[in-house]
Amino acid sequence: MYYVADVKETDCAKYNCKQCVLFCPEPNTLMYHDSKHVAWVNYSRCKGCAICVYVCSDLLKRNCIEMVMMTAGE
Amino acid sequence: MGLEYVRISPGFEKYMPKDYVDLVQYGQFGRDIDVQQLGQFKELVEEHPMCAGCFMAYFIRVFYAALPKPEDTIVLGTAGCARLALSQAAVPFIYGNYGDTNAVASGLKRALSIRFPDKEKDVVVIAGDGGLIDIGFGMTMHSWFRREKFTTIMVDNEVYGNTGGQESGMSPKGVQLKMAPKGKQFEKINAVELAKTAGCVYVAKLSPTNPKRIAKTVKRAILAARHFGPTFIHAYTSCNIEYSIPTEKVLEDARKREKQDFGFYEWMTDEVKEFFEEMERKPEEVKA
């Protein structure tokens, strides 16, 4: 079981923002989809620090990212 | 080193690891990347074993995205947390003995300028507060006294994080750590003023709360080092383990410290200032 960030795509697509991507400490983990204009998470690389949740929910009040439990292979 | 060493020989693409192919096709080499594009290109740093939510890892991520010419850069580090990520990047990395990074960098920079007189090769030292201001203090200071042309970046986590939490010269006064139970008795060393006095031509102090500003500072430090002399950046990169900061509060802590004692500070000599003004004016002139 891993604790990882998950982006709610429909909510995220409403905003043309990538602040969470700019503040993730891990490289090539929280990525930005150019055409869909949403952030997406490379689950196998996410360490579950939740800085992106702080940026999205506490700073920007947009609540588009949540932390979820995930089993390997999902 | 150099763009021709990075590219894959024709016909070998399918035998190379996917991450490397991505790096060459969608990476930073030979392209002018803006730090705001993070997340839309393959970054130079790969997965690394630094702790979850480590802001030193964050600073290093932005640092690599900000390199003006990654294919012509050599990074030096020493024992400490930073080397865990630095050694996982697609930029040559030299691991010095504890404290001798600036001495190694001095020789390296001189050798590179003899070997490649017509090319600009950047040498950047990234080490912690222990490597640069405690154990490597003498070599750091003397490289500045000699006006060696390379950049020194101190990623200051205010503790010896790898070895169980001993106090360092950069720990704030009064702070209690696992291996400093009585609290630190002395003031935090003023590294920025030391660098200015020792002869650095560009000195900056920052807390990593604004990626655009980190990138601009790193670029300026590297460019000033190419032409004028030693440059120094003092970055606050908290240790969330030793200072018991919950990972999701790491950015909040960086913002808090920015308001307290890590407000953005930039100082440069007049000739460096003139150089940047000239450089930033040029694109407008071209448009006109």
Coordinates of C-alpha atoms in Angstrom, one line a residue:
Chain A
M1 CA 0.0 0.0 0.0
Y2 CA 1.3 3.4 -0.9
Y3 CA 0.0 6.9 0.1
V4 CA 0.0 9.0 -3.1
A5 CA -1.4 12.2 -4.5
D6 CA -4.3 11.9 -6.9
V7 CA -5.6 14.8 -9.1
K8 CA -9.3 15.1 -9.6
E9 CA -9.2 15.7 -13.3
T10 CA -12.5 17.4 -13.9
D11 CA -12.0 19.9 -11.1
C12 CA -8.4 20.6 -12.1
A13 CA -9.3 21.2 -15.8
K14 CA -11.4 24.2 -14.7
Y15 CA -8.3 26.1 -13.8
N16 CA -5.4 26.9 -16.1
C17 CA -3.0 26.6 -13.2
K18 CA 0.1 24.4 -12.5
Q19 CA 1.2 25.6 -9.2
C20 CA 1.3 22.1 -7.6
V21 CA 3.6 21.0 -10.4
L22 CA 6.0 23.9 -9.7
F23 CA 6.2 23.0 -6.0
C24 CA 6.6 19.2 -6.1
P25 CA 10.0 18.3 -4.7
E26 CA 10.2 15.1 -6.8
P27 CA 11.4 15.3 -10.4
N28 CA 9.2 13.9 -13.2
T29 CA 6.4 13.0 -10.7
L30 CA 3.6 15.6 -10.8
M31 CA 3.3 16.4 -14.5
Y32 CA 1.2 18.7 -16.5
H33 CA -0.8 17.5 -19.6
D34 CA -0.3 20.1 -22.3
S35 CA -3.6 19.6 -24.2
K36 CA -5.9 18.6 -21.4
H37 CA -4.6 21.4 -19.2
V38 CA -4.6 19.2 -16.1
A39 CA -1.9 18.0 -13.7
W40 CA -1.4 14.2 -13.4
V41 CA 0.6 12.1 -11.0
N42 CA 3.1 9.4 -11.9
Y43 CA 2.0 7.2 -8.9
S44 CA 5.1 5.0 -8.9
R45 CA 7.3 8.0 -8.2
C46 CA 5.1 9.9 -5.7
K47 CA 6.4 9.8 -2.1
G48 CA 3.2 11.1 -0.6
C49 CA 4.5 14.3 1.0
A50 CA 1.3 16.2 0.3
I51 CA 2.9 19.5 -0.5
C52 CA 0.8 19.6 -3.6
V53 CA -2.4 19.3 -1.4
Y54 CA -1.1 22.3 0.7
V55 CA -0.6 24.3 -2.5
C56 CA -3.9 23.4 -4.1
S57 CA -6.2 23.4 -1.0
D58 CA -4.6 25.6 1.6
L59 CA -3.0 28.3 -0.6
L60 CA -5.3 28.4 -3.6
K61 CA -8.5 27.0 -2.1
R62 CA -9.2 24.9 -5.2
N63 CA -9.2 21.4 -3.6
C64 CA -8.3 19.5 -6.8
I65 CA -5.8 17.0 -5.2
E66 CA -6.4 14.4 -2.6
M67 CA -4.2 11.8 -1.0
V68 CA -5.2 8.2 -1.6
M69 CA -4.0 4.7 -0.6
M70 CA -2.9 2.7 -3.6
T71 CA -1.6 -0.9 -3.9
A72 CA 1.3 -1.7 -6.2
G73 CA 0.3 -2.3 -9.8
E74 CA -2.8 -0.1 -9.7
Chain B
M1 CA 30.6 17.0 -21.8
G2 CA 29.1 18.8 -24.7
L3 CA 26.0 18.3 -26.8
E4 CA 27.5 15.7 -29.0
Y5 CA 28.2 13.3 -26.1
V6 CA 24.5 13.5 -25.0
R7 CA 23.0 12.5 -28.3
I8 CA 22.3 8.9 -29.1
S9 CA 24.2 7.5 -32.2
P10 CA 21.7 6.7 -35.0
G11 CA 20.3 3.2 -34.8
F12 CA 20.9 2.8 -31.1
E13 CA 17.7 4.5 -29.9
K14 CA 15.8 1.2 -29.4
Y15 CA 18.6 -0.2 -27.2
M16 CA 18.8 2.7 -24.9
P17 CA 16.8 2.9 -21.6
K18 CA 13.5 4.8 -22.1
D19 CA 14.3 7.4 -19.6
Y20 CA 17.5 8.3 -21.5
V21 CA 15.7 8.5 -24.8
D22 CA 13.1 10.7 -23.2
L23 CA 15.8 12.9 -21.8
V24 CA 17.4 13.5 -25.2
Q25 CA 14.1 13.9 -27.0
Y26 CA 12.0 15.9 -24.5
G27 CA 14.7 17.1 -22.1
Q28 CA 16.7 20.3 -21.5
F29 CA 19.8 19.6 -23.6
G30 CA 20.3 22.2 -26.2
R31 CA 17.0 23.9 -25.4
D32 CA 16.2 27.1 -23.6
I33 CA 13.8 26.0 -20.9
D34 CA 11.8 28.3 -18.7
V35 CA 11.3 27.0 -15.2
Q36 CA 7.6 27.6 -15.5
Q37 CA 7.6 24.7 -18.0
L38 CA 8.4 22.2 -15.2
G39 CA 6.2 19.2 -15.5
Q40 CA 6.1 19.5 -19.3
F41 CA 9.6 18.2 -20.2
K42 CA 11.8 15.4 -19.0
E43 CA 13.9 16.7 -16.1
L44 CA 17.6 16.2 -15.7
V45 CA 17.2 14.7 -12.2
E46 CA 15.9 11.1 -11.9
E47 CA 14.3 9.4 -8.9
H48 CA 16.5 9.8 -5.9
P49 CA 16.4 8.5 -2.3
M50 CA 15.9 11.8 -0.5
C51 CA 13.1 12.0 2.1
A52 CA 9.5 12.7 1.2
G53 CA 8.8 16.4 1.2
C54 CA 12.4 17.4 1.4
F55 CA 12.8 21.0 0.3
M56 CA 16.5 20.5 -0.4
A57 CA 15.3 18.0 -3.1
Y58 CA 12.9 20.7 -4.3
F59 CA 15.7 23.3 -4.5
I60 CA 17.8 20.8 -6.5
R61 CA 15.0 20.1 -8.9
V62 CA 14.5 23.8 -9.7
F63 CA 18.3 24.3 -9.8
Y64 CA 18.7 21.8 -12.6
A65 CA 15.8 23.3 -14.5
A66 CA 17.5 26.6 -14.2
L67 CA 20.9 25.6 -15.6
P68 CA 21.7 27.8 -18.6
K69 CA 23.8 25.1 -20.3
P70 CA 23.4 21.7 -18.6
E71 CA 25.5 20.0 -21.3
D72 CA 28.5 22.2 -20.5
T73 CA 28.1 22.1 -16.7
I74 CA 29.9 20.1 -14.0
V75 CA 28.4 19.9 -10.5
L76 CA 30.4 19.2 -7.4
G77 CA 29.1 18.0 -4.1
T78 CA 30.2 16.5 -0.9
A79 CA 28.9 14.3 1.9
G80 CA 25.5 15.4 3.0
C81 CA 21.9 15.1 1.9
A82 CA 22.2 17.0 -1.4
R83 CA 24.6 14.5 -3.0
L84 CA 21.8 11.9 -3.0
A85 CA 19.9 13.8 -5.7
L86 CA 22.9 15.5 -7.3
S87 CA 24.3 12.1 -8.2
Q88 CA 21.1 11.0 -9.9
A89 CA 21.1 13.8 -12.5
A90 CA 22.2 13.7 -16.1
V91 CA 24.9 16.2 -15.5
P92 CA 28.5 15.2 -14.6
F93 CA 28.8 15.1 -10.8
I94 CA 32.0 15.0 -8.8
Y95 CA 31.9 13.8 -5.2
G96 CA 34.7 15.4 -3.2
N97 CA 36.0 14.5 0.2
Y98 CA 34.2 16.2 2.9
G99 CA 35.0 19.9 2.8
D100 CA 37.3 20.1 -0.3
T101 CA 34.6 20.8 -2.9
N102 CA 35.8 24.4 -3.5
A103 CA 39.4 23.4 -3.8
V104 CA 38.5 20.6 -6.4
A105 CA 36.2 23.1 -8.2
S106 CA 39.1 25.7 -8.4
G107 CA 41.4 23.2 -10.1
L108 CA 38.6 21.9 -12.3
K109 CA 37.6 25.3 -13.5
R110 CA 41.2 26.3 -14.3
A111 CA 41.7 23.0 -16.2
L112 CA 38.6 23.5 -18.2
S113 CA 39.5 27.0 -19.2
I114 CA 42.9 25.7 -20.5
R115 CA 41.4 22.6 -22.2
F116 CA 38.4 24.5 -23.8
P117 CA 39.7 28.1 -24.2
D118 CA 36.9 29.0 -26.7
K119 CA 34.0 27.4 -24.8
E120 CA 32.1 28.3 -21.7
K121 CA 32.1 25.5 -19.2
D122 CA 30.3 26.1 -15.9
V123 CA 31.4 24.7 -12.6
V124 CA 28.9 24.7 -9.7
V125 CA 29.4 23.6 -6.2
I126 CA 26.3 22.5 -4.2
A127 CA 27.0 21.5 -0.7
G128 CA 25.4 21.8 2.7
D129 CA 26.2 24.0 5.6
G130 CA 28.5 21.4 7.0
G131 CA 30.5 21.0 3.8
L132 CA 30.9 24.6 3.1
I133 CA 30.8 26.7 6.2
D134 CA 31.9 24.2 9.0
I135 CA 34.3 21.5 7.7
G136 CA 35.1 23.0 4.3
F137 CA 35.3 26.6 5.7
G138 CA 39.0 27.2 4.9
M139 CA 38.8 25.9 1.3
T140 CA 35.5 27.8 0.7
M141 CA 37.0 31.0 1.9
H142 CA 40.2 30.6 0.0
S143 CA 38.5 29.9 -3.3
W144 CA 36.7 33.2 -2.8
F145 CA 39.9 35.0 -1.8
R146 CA 41.6 33.7 -5.0
R147 CA 38.6 34.9 -7.1
E148 CA 38.0 31.5 -8.7
K149 CA 35.3 31.8 -11.3
F150 CA 32.7 29.3 -10.2
T151 CA 29.4 29.3 -8.4
T152 CA 29.0 28.1 -4.8
I153 CA 25.5 27.2 -3.6
M154 CA 24.9 26.4 0.0
V155 CA 21.8 24.3 0.7
D156 CA 21.4 25.2 4.3
N157 CA 19.3 22.7 6.4
E158 CA 20.8 24.1 9.6
V159 CA 21.8 20.6 10.9
Y160 CA 23.8 17.5 10.1
G161 CA 20.8 15.6 8.9
N162 CA 22.6 12.4 7.7
T163 CA 24.3 11.6 11.0
G164 CA 21.6 12.0 13.5
G165 CA 21.1 15.7 14.0
Q166 CA 24.3 17.4 15.3
E167 CA 24.3 21.2 15.4
S168 CA 26.2 23.0 12.7
G169 CA 27.6 26.5 12.5
M170 CA 24.4 27.5 10.6
S171 CA 21.9 26.2 13.2
P172 CA 20.1 29.1 14.7
K173 CA 21.0 30.1 18.3
G174 CA 19.0 28.2 21.0
V175 CA 17.7 25.4 18.8
Q176 CA 17.5 22.0 20.4
L177 CA 18.5 19.1 18.3
K178 CA 18.8 15.3 18.9
M179 CA 22.5 15.5 19.3
A180 CA 22.5 19.1 20.8
P181 CA 20.2 18.6 23.7
K182 CA 21.3 21.7 25.6
G183 CA 20.5 24.0 22.7
K184 CA 22.9 25.8 20.5
Q185 CA 25.0 28.3 22.4
F186 CA 26.2 30.5 19.5
E187 CA 24.7 32.7 16.8
K188 CA 24.1 31.4 13.2
I189 CA 27.1 32.3 11.0
N190 CA 26.4 35.2 8.6
A191 CA 27.5 33.5 5.5
V192 CA 26.3 36.2 3.1
E193 CA 28.4 38.9 4.7
L194 CA 31.4 36.6 4.8
A195 CA 31.0 35.9 1.0
K196 CA 30.8 39.7 0.3
T197 CA 33.9 40.4 2.4
A198 CA 35.8 37.5 0.9
G199 CA 35.4 38.8 -2.7
C200 CA 32.3 37.2 -4.2
V201 CA 30.9 39.3 -7.0
Y202 CA 27.3 38.1 -6.7
V203 CA 25.7 37.0 -3.4
A204 CA 22.1 36.0 -2.9
K205 CA 20.1 34.6 0.0
L206 CA 16.7 33.0 -0.5
S207 CA 14.0 30.7 0.8
P208 CA 12.6 28.5 -2.0
T209 CA 9.1 29.8 -2.1
N210 CA 9.2 31.1 -5.7
P211 CA 10.5 28.9 -8.4
K212 CA 10.9 31.7 -10.9
R213 CA 13.0 33.7 -8.5
I214 CA 15.2 30.7 -7.7
A215 CA 15.8 30.1 -11.4
K216 CA 16.7 33.7 -12.0
T217 CA 19.1 33.8 -9.1
V218 CA 20.8 30.5 -10.1
K219 CA 21.1 31.7 -13.7
R220 CA 22.5 35.1 -12.6
A221 CA 25.0 33.4 -10.2
I222 CA 26.3 31.1 -13.0
L223 CA 26.5 33.8 -15.6
A224 CA 28.3 36.2 -13.2
A225 CA 30.8 33.4 -12.3
R226 CA 31.6 32.8 -16.0
H227 CA 32.8 36.4 -16.6
F228 CA 33.7 38.0 -13.3
G229 CA 34.5 35.9 -10.3
P230 CA 33.1 33.8 -7.4
T231 CA 29.4 33.8 -6.7
F232 CA 27.5 32.5 -3.8
I233 CA 23.9 31.6 -3.1
H234 CA 22.6 30.8 0.4
A235 CA 19.4 28.8 0.2
Y236 CA 17.2 27.8 3.1
T237 CA 16.3 24.1 2.6
S238 CA 14.7 22.9 5.7
C239 CA 15.3 19.4 7.1
N240 CA 11.8 18.2 7.9
I241 CA 13.1 15.1 9.7
E242 CA 15.5 16.7 12.2
Y243 CA 13.3 19.8 12.7
S244 CA 10.1 17.7 12.9
I245 CA 8.2 19.6 10.2
P246 CA 5.2 17.6 8.9
T247 CA 5.8 17.1 5.1
E248 CA 2.7 19.0 4.0
K249 CA 3.9 22.0 6.1
V250 CA 7.3 22.3 4.5
L251 CA 6.3 25.0 2.1
E252 CA 4.5 26.8 4.9
D253 CA 7.7 26.7 7.0
A254 CA 9.7 28.0 4.1
R255 CA 7.3 30.9 3.7
K256 CA 7.4 31.6 7.4
R257 CA 11.2 31.7 7.5
E258 CA 11.2 33.9 4.4
K259 CA 9.3 36.5 6.5
Q260 CA 11.6 36.0 9.5
D261 CA 15.2 35.8 8.5
F262 CA 15.4 34.4 5.0
G263 CA 13.9 37.3 3.0
F264 CA 15.2 37.5 -0.5
Y265 CA 18.5 39.3 -0.6
E266 CA 20.6 40.0 -3.7
W267 CA 23.9 41.9 -3.8
M268 CA 26.3 42.3 -6.7
T269 CA 29.2 44.5 -7.7
D270 CA 28.7 47.4 -10.0
E271 CA 30.3 45.7 -13.0
V272 CA 28.0 42.7 -12.6
K273 CA 25.0 44.9 -12.3
E274 CA 26.0 46.7 -15.5
F275 CA 26.4 43.3 -17.2
F276 CA 22.9 42.1 -16.2
E277 CA 21.4 45.4 -17.2
E278 CA 23.1 45.2 -20.6
M279 CA 22.0 41.5 -21.0
E280 CA 18.4 42.2 -20.1
R281 CA 18.2 45.2 -22.3
K282 CA 19.4 43.3 -25.4
P283 CA 16.1 41.5 -26.3
E284 CA 14.2 44.7 -26.3
E285 CA 16.7 46.3 -28.7
V286 CA 16.4 43.3 -31.0
K287 CA 12.6 43.7 -31.1
A288 CA 12.8 47.4 -31.7

